[in-house]
mmCIF file of C-alpha atoms in Angstrom:
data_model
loop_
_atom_site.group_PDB
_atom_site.id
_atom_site.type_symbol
_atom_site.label_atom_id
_atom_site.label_comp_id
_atom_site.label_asym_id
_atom_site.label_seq_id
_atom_site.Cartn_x
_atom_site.Cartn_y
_atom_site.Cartn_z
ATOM 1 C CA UNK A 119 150.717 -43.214 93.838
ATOM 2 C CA UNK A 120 147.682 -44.004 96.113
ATOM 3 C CA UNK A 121 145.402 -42.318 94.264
ATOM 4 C CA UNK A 122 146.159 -43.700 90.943
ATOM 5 C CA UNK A 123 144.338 -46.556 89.119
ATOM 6 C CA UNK A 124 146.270 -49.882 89.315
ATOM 7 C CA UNK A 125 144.828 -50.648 85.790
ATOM 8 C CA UNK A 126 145.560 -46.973 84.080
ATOM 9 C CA UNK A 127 148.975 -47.687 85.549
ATOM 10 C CA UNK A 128 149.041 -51.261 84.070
ATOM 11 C CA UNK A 129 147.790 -49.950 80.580
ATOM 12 C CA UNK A 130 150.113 -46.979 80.777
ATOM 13 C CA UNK A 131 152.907 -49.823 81.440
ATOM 14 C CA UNK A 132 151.608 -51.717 78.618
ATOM 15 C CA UNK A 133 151.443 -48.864 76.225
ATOM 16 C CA UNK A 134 155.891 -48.068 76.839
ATOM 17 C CA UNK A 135 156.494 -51.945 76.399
ATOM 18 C CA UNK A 136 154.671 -51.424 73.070
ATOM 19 C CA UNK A 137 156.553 -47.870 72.835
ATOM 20 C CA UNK A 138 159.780 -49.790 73.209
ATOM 21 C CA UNK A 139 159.245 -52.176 70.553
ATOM 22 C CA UNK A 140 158.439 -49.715 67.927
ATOM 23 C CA UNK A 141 161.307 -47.859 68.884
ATOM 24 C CA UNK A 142 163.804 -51.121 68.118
ATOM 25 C CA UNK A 143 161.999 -52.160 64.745
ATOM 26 C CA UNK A 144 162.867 -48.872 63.636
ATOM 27 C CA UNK A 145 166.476 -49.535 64.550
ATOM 28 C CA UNK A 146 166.549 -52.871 62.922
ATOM 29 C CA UNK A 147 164.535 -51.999 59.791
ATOM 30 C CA UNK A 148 167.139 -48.936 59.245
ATOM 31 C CA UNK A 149 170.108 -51.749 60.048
ATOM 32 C CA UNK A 150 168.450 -53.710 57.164
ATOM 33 C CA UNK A 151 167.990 -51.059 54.638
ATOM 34 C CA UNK A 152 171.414 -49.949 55.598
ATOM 35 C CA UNK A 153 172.805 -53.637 54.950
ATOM 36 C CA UNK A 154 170.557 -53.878 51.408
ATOM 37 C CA UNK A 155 171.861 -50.670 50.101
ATOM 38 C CA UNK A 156 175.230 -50.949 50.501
ATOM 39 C CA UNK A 157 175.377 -54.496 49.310
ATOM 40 C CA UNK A 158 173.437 -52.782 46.385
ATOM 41 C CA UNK A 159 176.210 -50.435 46.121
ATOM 42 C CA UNK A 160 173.834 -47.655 45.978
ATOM 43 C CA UNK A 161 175.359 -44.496 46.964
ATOM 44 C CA UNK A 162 172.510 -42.277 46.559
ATOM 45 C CA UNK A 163 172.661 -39.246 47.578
ATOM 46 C CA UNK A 164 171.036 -38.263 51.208
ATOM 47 C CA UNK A 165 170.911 -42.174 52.474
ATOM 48 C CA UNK A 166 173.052 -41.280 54.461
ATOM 49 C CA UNK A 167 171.329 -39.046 56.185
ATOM 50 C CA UNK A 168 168.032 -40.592 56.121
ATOM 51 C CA UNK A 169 170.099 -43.746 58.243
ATOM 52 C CA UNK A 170 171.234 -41.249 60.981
ATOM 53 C CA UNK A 171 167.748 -40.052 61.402
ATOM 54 C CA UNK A 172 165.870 -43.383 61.477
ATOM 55 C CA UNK A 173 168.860 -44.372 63.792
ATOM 56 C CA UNK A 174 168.049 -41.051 65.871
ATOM 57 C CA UNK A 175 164.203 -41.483 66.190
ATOM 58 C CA UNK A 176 164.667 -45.605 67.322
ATOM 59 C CA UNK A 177 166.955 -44.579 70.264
ATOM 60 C CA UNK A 178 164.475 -41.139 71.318
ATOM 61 C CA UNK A 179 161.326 -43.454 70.848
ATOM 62 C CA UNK A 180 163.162 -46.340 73.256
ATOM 63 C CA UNK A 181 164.783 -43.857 75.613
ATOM 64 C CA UNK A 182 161.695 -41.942 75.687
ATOM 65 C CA UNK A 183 159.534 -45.210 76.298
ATOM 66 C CA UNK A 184 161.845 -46.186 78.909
ATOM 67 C CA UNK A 185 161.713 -43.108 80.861
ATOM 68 C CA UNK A 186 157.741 -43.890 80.631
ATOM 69 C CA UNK A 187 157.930 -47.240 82.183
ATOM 70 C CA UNK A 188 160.338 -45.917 85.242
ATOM 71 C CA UNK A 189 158.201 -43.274 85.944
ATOM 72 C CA UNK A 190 154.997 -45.116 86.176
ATOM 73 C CA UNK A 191 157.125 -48.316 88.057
ATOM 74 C CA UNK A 192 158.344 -46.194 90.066
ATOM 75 C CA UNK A 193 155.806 -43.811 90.993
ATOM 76 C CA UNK A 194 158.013 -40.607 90.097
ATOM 77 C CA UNK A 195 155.925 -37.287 88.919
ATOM 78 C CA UNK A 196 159.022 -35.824 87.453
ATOM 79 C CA UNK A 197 159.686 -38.511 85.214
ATOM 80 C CA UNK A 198 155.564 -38.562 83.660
ATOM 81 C CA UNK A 199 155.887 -35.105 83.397
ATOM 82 C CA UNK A 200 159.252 -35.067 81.159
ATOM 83 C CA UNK A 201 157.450 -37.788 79.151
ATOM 84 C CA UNK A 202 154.491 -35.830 78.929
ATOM 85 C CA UNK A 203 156.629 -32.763 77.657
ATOM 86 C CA UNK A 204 158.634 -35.457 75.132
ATOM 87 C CA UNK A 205 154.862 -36.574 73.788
ATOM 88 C CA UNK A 206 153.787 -33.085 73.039
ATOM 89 C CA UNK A 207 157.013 -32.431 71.165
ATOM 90 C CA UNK A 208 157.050 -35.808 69.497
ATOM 91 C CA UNK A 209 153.643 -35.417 67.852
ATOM 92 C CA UNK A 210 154.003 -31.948 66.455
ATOM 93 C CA UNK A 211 157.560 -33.219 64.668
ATOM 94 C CA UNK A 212 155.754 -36.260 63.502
ATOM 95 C CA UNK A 213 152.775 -34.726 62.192
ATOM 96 C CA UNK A 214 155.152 -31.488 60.829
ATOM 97 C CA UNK A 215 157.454 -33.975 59.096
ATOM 98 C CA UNK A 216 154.872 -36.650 58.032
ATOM 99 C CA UNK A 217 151.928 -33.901 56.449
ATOM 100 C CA UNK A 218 154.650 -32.571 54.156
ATOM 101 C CA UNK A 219 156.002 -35.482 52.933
ATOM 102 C CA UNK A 220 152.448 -37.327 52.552
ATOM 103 C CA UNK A 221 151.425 -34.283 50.395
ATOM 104 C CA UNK A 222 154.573 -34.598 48.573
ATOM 105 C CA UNK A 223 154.456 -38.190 47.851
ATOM 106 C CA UNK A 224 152.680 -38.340 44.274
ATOM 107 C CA UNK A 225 155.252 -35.796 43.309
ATOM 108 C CA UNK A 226 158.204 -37.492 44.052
ATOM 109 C CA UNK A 227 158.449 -39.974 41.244
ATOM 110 C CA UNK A 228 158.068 -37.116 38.365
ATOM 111 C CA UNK A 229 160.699 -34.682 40.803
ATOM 112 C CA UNK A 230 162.879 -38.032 40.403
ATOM 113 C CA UNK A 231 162.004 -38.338 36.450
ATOM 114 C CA UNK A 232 163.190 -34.833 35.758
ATOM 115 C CA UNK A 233 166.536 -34.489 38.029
ATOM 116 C CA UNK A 234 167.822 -38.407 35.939
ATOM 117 C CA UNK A 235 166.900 -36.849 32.980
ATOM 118 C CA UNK A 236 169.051 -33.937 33.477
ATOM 119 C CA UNK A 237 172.190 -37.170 33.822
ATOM 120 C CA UNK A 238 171.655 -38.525 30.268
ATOM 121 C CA UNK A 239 173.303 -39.028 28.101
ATOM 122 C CA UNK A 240 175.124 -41.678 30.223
ATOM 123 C CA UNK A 241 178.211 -42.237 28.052
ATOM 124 C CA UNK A 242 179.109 -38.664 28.474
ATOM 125 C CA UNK A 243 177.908 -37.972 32.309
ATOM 126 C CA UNK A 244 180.783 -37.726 34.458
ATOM 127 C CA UNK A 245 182.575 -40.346 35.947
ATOM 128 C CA UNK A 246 180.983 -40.726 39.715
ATOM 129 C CA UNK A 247 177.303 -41.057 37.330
ATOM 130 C CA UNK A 248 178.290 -44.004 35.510
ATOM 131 C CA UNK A 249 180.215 -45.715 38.326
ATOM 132 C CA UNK A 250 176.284 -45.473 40.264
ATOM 133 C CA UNK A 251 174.702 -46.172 36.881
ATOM 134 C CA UNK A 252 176.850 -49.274 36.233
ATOM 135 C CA UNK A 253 176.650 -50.089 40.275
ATOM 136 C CA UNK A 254 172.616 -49.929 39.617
ATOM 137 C CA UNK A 255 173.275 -51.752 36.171
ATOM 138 C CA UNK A 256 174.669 -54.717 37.835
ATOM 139 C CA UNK A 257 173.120 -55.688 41.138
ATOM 140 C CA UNK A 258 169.156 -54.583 39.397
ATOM 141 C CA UNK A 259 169.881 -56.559 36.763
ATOM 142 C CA UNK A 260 168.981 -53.578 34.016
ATOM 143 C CA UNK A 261 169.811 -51.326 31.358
ATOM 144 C CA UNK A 262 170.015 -47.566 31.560
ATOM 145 C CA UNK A 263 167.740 -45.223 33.114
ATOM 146 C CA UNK A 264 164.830 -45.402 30.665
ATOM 147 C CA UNK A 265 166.356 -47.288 28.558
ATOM 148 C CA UNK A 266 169.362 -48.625 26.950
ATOM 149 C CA UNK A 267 169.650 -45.878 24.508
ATOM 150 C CA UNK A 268 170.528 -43.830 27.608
ATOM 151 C CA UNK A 269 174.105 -44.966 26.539
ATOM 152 C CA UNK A 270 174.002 -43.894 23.033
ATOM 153 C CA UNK A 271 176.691 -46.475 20.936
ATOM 154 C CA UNK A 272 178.420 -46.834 24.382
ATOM 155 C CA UNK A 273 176.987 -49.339 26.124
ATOM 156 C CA UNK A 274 178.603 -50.658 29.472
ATOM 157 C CA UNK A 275 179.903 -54.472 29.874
ATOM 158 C CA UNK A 276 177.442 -54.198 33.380
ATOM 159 C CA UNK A 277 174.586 -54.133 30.913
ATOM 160 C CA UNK A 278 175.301 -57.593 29.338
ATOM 161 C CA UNK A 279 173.592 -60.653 30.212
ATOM 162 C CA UNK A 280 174.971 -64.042 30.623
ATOM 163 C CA UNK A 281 173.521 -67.001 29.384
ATOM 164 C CA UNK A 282 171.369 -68.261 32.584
ATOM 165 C CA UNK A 283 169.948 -64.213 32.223
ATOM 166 C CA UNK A 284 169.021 -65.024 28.687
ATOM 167 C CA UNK A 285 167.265 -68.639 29.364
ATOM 168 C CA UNK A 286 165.086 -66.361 31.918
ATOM 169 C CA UNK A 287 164.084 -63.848 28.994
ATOM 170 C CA UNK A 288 165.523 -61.089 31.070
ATOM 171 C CA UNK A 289 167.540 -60.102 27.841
ATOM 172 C CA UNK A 290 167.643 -59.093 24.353
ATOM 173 C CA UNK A 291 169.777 -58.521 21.659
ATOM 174 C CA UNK A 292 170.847 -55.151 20.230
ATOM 175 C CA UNK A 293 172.979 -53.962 17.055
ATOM 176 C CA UNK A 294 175.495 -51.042 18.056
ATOM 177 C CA UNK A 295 178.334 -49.445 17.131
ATOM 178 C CA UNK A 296 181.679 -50.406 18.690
ATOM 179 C CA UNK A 297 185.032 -49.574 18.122
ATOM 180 C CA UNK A 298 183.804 -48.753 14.267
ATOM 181 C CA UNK A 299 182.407 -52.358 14.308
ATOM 182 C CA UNK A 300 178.904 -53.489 13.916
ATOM 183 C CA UNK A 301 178.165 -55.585 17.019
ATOM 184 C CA UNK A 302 175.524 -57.742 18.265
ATOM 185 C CA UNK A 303 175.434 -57.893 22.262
ATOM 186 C CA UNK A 304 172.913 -59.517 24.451
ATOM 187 C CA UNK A 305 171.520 -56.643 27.270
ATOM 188 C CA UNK A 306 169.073 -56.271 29.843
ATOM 189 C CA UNK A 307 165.722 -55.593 29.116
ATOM 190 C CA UNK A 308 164.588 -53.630 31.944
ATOM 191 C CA UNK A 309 165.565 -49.992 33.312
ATOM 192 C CA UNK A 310 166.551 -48.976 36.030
ATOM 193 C CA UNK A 311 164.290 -46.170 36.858
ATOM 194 C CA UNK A 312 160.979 -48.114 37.380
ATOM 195 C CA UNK A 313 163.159 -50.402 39.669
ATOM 196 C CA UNK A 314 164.885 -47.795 41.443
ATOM 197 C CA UNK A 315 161.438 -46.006 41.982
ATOM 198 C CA UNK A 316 159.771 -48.746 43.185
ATOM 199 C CA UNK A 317 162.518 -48.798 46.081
ATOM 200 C CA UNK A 318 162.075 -45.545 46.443
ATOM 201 C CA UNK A 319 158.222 -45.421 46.811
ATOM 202 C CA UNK A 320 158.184 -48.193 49.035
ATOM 203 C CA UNK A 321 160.877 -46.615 51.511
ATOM 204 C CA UNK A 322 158.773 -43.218 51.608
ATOM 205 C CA UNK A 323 155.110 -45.289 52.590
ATOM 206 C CA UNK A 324 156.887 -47.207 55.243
ATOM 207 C CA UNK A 325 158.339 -43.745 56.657
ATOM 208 C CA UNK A 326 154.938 -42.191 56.482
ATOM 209 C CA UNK A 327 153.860 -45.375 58.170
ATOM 210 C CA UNK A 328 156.452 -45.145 60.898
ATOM 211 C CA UNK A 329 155.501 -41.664 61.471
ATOM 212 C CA UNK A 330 151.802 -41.413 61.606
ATOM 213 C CA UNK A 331 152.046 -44.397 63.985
ATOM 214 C CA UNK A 332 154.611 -42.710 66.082
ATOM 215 C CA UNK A 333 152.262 -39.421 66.131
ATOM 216 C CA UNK A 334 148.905 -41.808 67.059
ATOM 217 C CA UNK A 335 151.060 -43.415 69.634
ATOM 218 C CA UNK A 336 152.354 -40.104 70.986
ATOM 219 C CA UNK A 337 148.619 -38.633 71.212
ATOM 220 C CA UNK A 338 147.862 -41.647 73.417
ATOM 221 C CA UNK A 339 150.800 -41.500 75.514
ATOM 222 C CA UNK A 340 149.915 -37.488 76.302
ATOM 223 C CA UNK A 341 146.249 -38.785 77.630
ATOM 224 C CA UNK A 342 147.798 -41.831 79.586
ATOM 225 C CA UNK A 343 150.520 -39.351 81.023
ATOM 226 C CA UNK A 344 148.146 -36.417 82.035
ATOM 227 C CA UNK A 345 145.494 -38.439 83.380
ATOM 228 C CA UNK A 346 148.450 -40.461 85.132
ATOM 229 C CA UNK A 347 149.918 -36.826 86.454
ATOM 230 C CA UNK A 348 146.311 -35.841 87.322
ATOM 231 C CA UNK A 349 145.722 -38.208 89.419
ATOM 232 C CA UNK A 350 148.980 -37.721 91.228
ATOM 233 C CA UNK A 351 148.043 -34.153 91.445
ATOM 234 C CA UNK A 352 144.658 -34.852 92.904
ATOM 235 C CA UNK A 353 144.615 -38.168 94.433
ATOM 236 C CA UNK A 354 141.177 -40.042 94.859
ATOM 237 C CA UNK A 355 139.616 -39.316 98.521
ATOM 238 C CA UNK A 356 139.223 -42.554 101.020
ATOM 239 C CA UNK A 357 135.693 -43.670 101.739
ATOM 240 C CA UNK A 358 134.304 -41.808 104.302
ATOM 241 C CA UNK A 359 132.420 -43.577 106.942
ATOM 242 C CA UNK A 360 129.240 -42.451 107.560
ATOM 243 C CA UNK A 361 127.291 -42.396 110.232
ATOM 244 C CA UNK A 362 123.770 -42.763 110.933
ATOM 245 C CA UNK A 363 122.434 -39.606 113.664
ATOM 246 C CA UNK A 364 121.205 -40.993 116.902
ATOM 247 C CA UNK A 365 117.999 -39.346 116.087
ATOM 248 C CA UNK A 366 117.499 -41.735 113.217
ATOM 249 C CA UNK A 367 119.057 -44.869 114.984
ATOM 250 C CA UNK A 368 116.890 -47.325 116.658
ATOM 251 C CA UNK A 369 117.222 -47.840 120.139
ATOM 252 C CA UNK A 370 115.282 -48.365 123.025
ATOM 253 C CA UNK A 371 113.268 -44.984 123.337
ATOM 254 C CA UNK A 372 113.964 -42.038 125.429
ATOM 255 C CA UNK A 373 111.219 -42.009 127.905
ATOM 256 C CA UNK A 374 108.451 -44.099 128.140
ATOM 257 C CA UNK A 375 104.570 -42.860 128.306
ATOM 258 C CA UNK A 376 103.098 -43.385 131.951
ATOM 259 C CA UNK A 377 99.901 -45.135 132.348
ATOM 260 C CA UNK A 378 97.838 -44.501 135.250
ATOM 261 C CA UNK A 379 96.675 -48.288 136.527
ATOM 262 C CA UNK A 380 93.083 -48.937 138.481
#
């Protein structure tokens, strides 16, 4: 690659280490959130096929990034130009999958509000609803949905509080129904919507994040890579020596003027 430039190849180097490294925070930030939710016990419904894409997109952005590297390293035009292909392609899914969901973002918490609505009451949902309500109930430390009343005169043991809870003023005390008995029981005070939301909301900015950065890196990879394959294509010219024409070089001269002498 002669007629490349040693520091657009450097840069162009630089720019799939960089690549790389993006690619495996997106693998271990999906191994995280994997490890968080199901030590949450949250068995929400899509996560796990949000994990297999995050999964997915780390290993194309480090295989991709790698494929980079060895082309450039190794001087090979094929290689740039599948890269170059795999940039084009990357940045119109990243920019058709992150517009949508950017637009859709302030929507998302009232599309949430309405579908949990649809769940209450709680005490007579069906079974799989109350297992993830109580699941939420007890690792989130709340009560309900929106609120305890989301369970009617049934409310769940995974809504009580023990008596560390209480010293914290997590808790307060409600009078229900039970069994035909009046009963005073200590509960969280918190729901678990605003909690679960805020989850939420915070995993949908770091995705737009992930993939606006992934479409600005993927913009600059297709200039790198087609300058790069340009280049290649049409490698610089060597200096050409020039010459200065005997007419113009100095010398002694070509004849010499004759002087007649008394």
């Amino acid at each position: 690659m002669a007629g490349v430039n040693p520091c657009l190849k450097k840069t162009f180097t630089i720019f799939n280490v960089f690549f790389a490294i993006i690619g495996g925070l997106i693998i271990g930030f999906t191994l995280l959130c994997q490890v968080l939710t199901s030590a949450n016990g949250s068995e929400l419904e899509g996560r796990t096929y949000s994990v297999i894409a995050l999964y997915v997109m780390g290993v194309i952005t480090m295989a991709i990034a790698l494929l980079g590297a060895c082309g450039a390293h190794k001087e090979n035009k094929a290689c740039l130009i599948v890269f170059l292909v795999c940039m084009v392609i990357g940045s119109l899914l990243m920019l058709r999958t992150g517009v949508p969901v950017a637009v859709a973002r302030p929507r998302i918490e009232g599309m949430m509000e309405e579908r949990f609505q649809q769940l209450l009451p709680l005490d007579k949902a069906s079974e799989d609803v109350k297992d993830m309500a109580d699941s939420l109930q007890t690792h989130l430390q709340c009560c309900g949905l929106f609120s305890y009343q989301d369970w009617e005169q049934d409310i769940p043991v995974s809504c009580q509080c023990n008596e560390e809870e209480e010293m914290e003023g997590q808790c307060h005390t409600v009078t229900n129904y039970k069994d035909f008995m009046l009963k005073s029981r200590s509960i969280f005070v918190k729901p678990c919507f605003p909690i679960l939301m805020h989850f939420i909301l915070m995993v949908v900015d770091i995705m737009i994040g992930v993939v606006f950065t992934l479409a600005a890196l993927a913009l600059l990879g297709m200039i790198l890579s087609s300058v790069i394959i340009h280049q290649m294509r049409y490698p610089t010219s060597p200096p050409m020596m020039v010459t200065v024409p005997a007419i113009f070089a100095s010398g002694p001269p070509k004849y010499q003027e004759l002087y007649n002498h008394p």
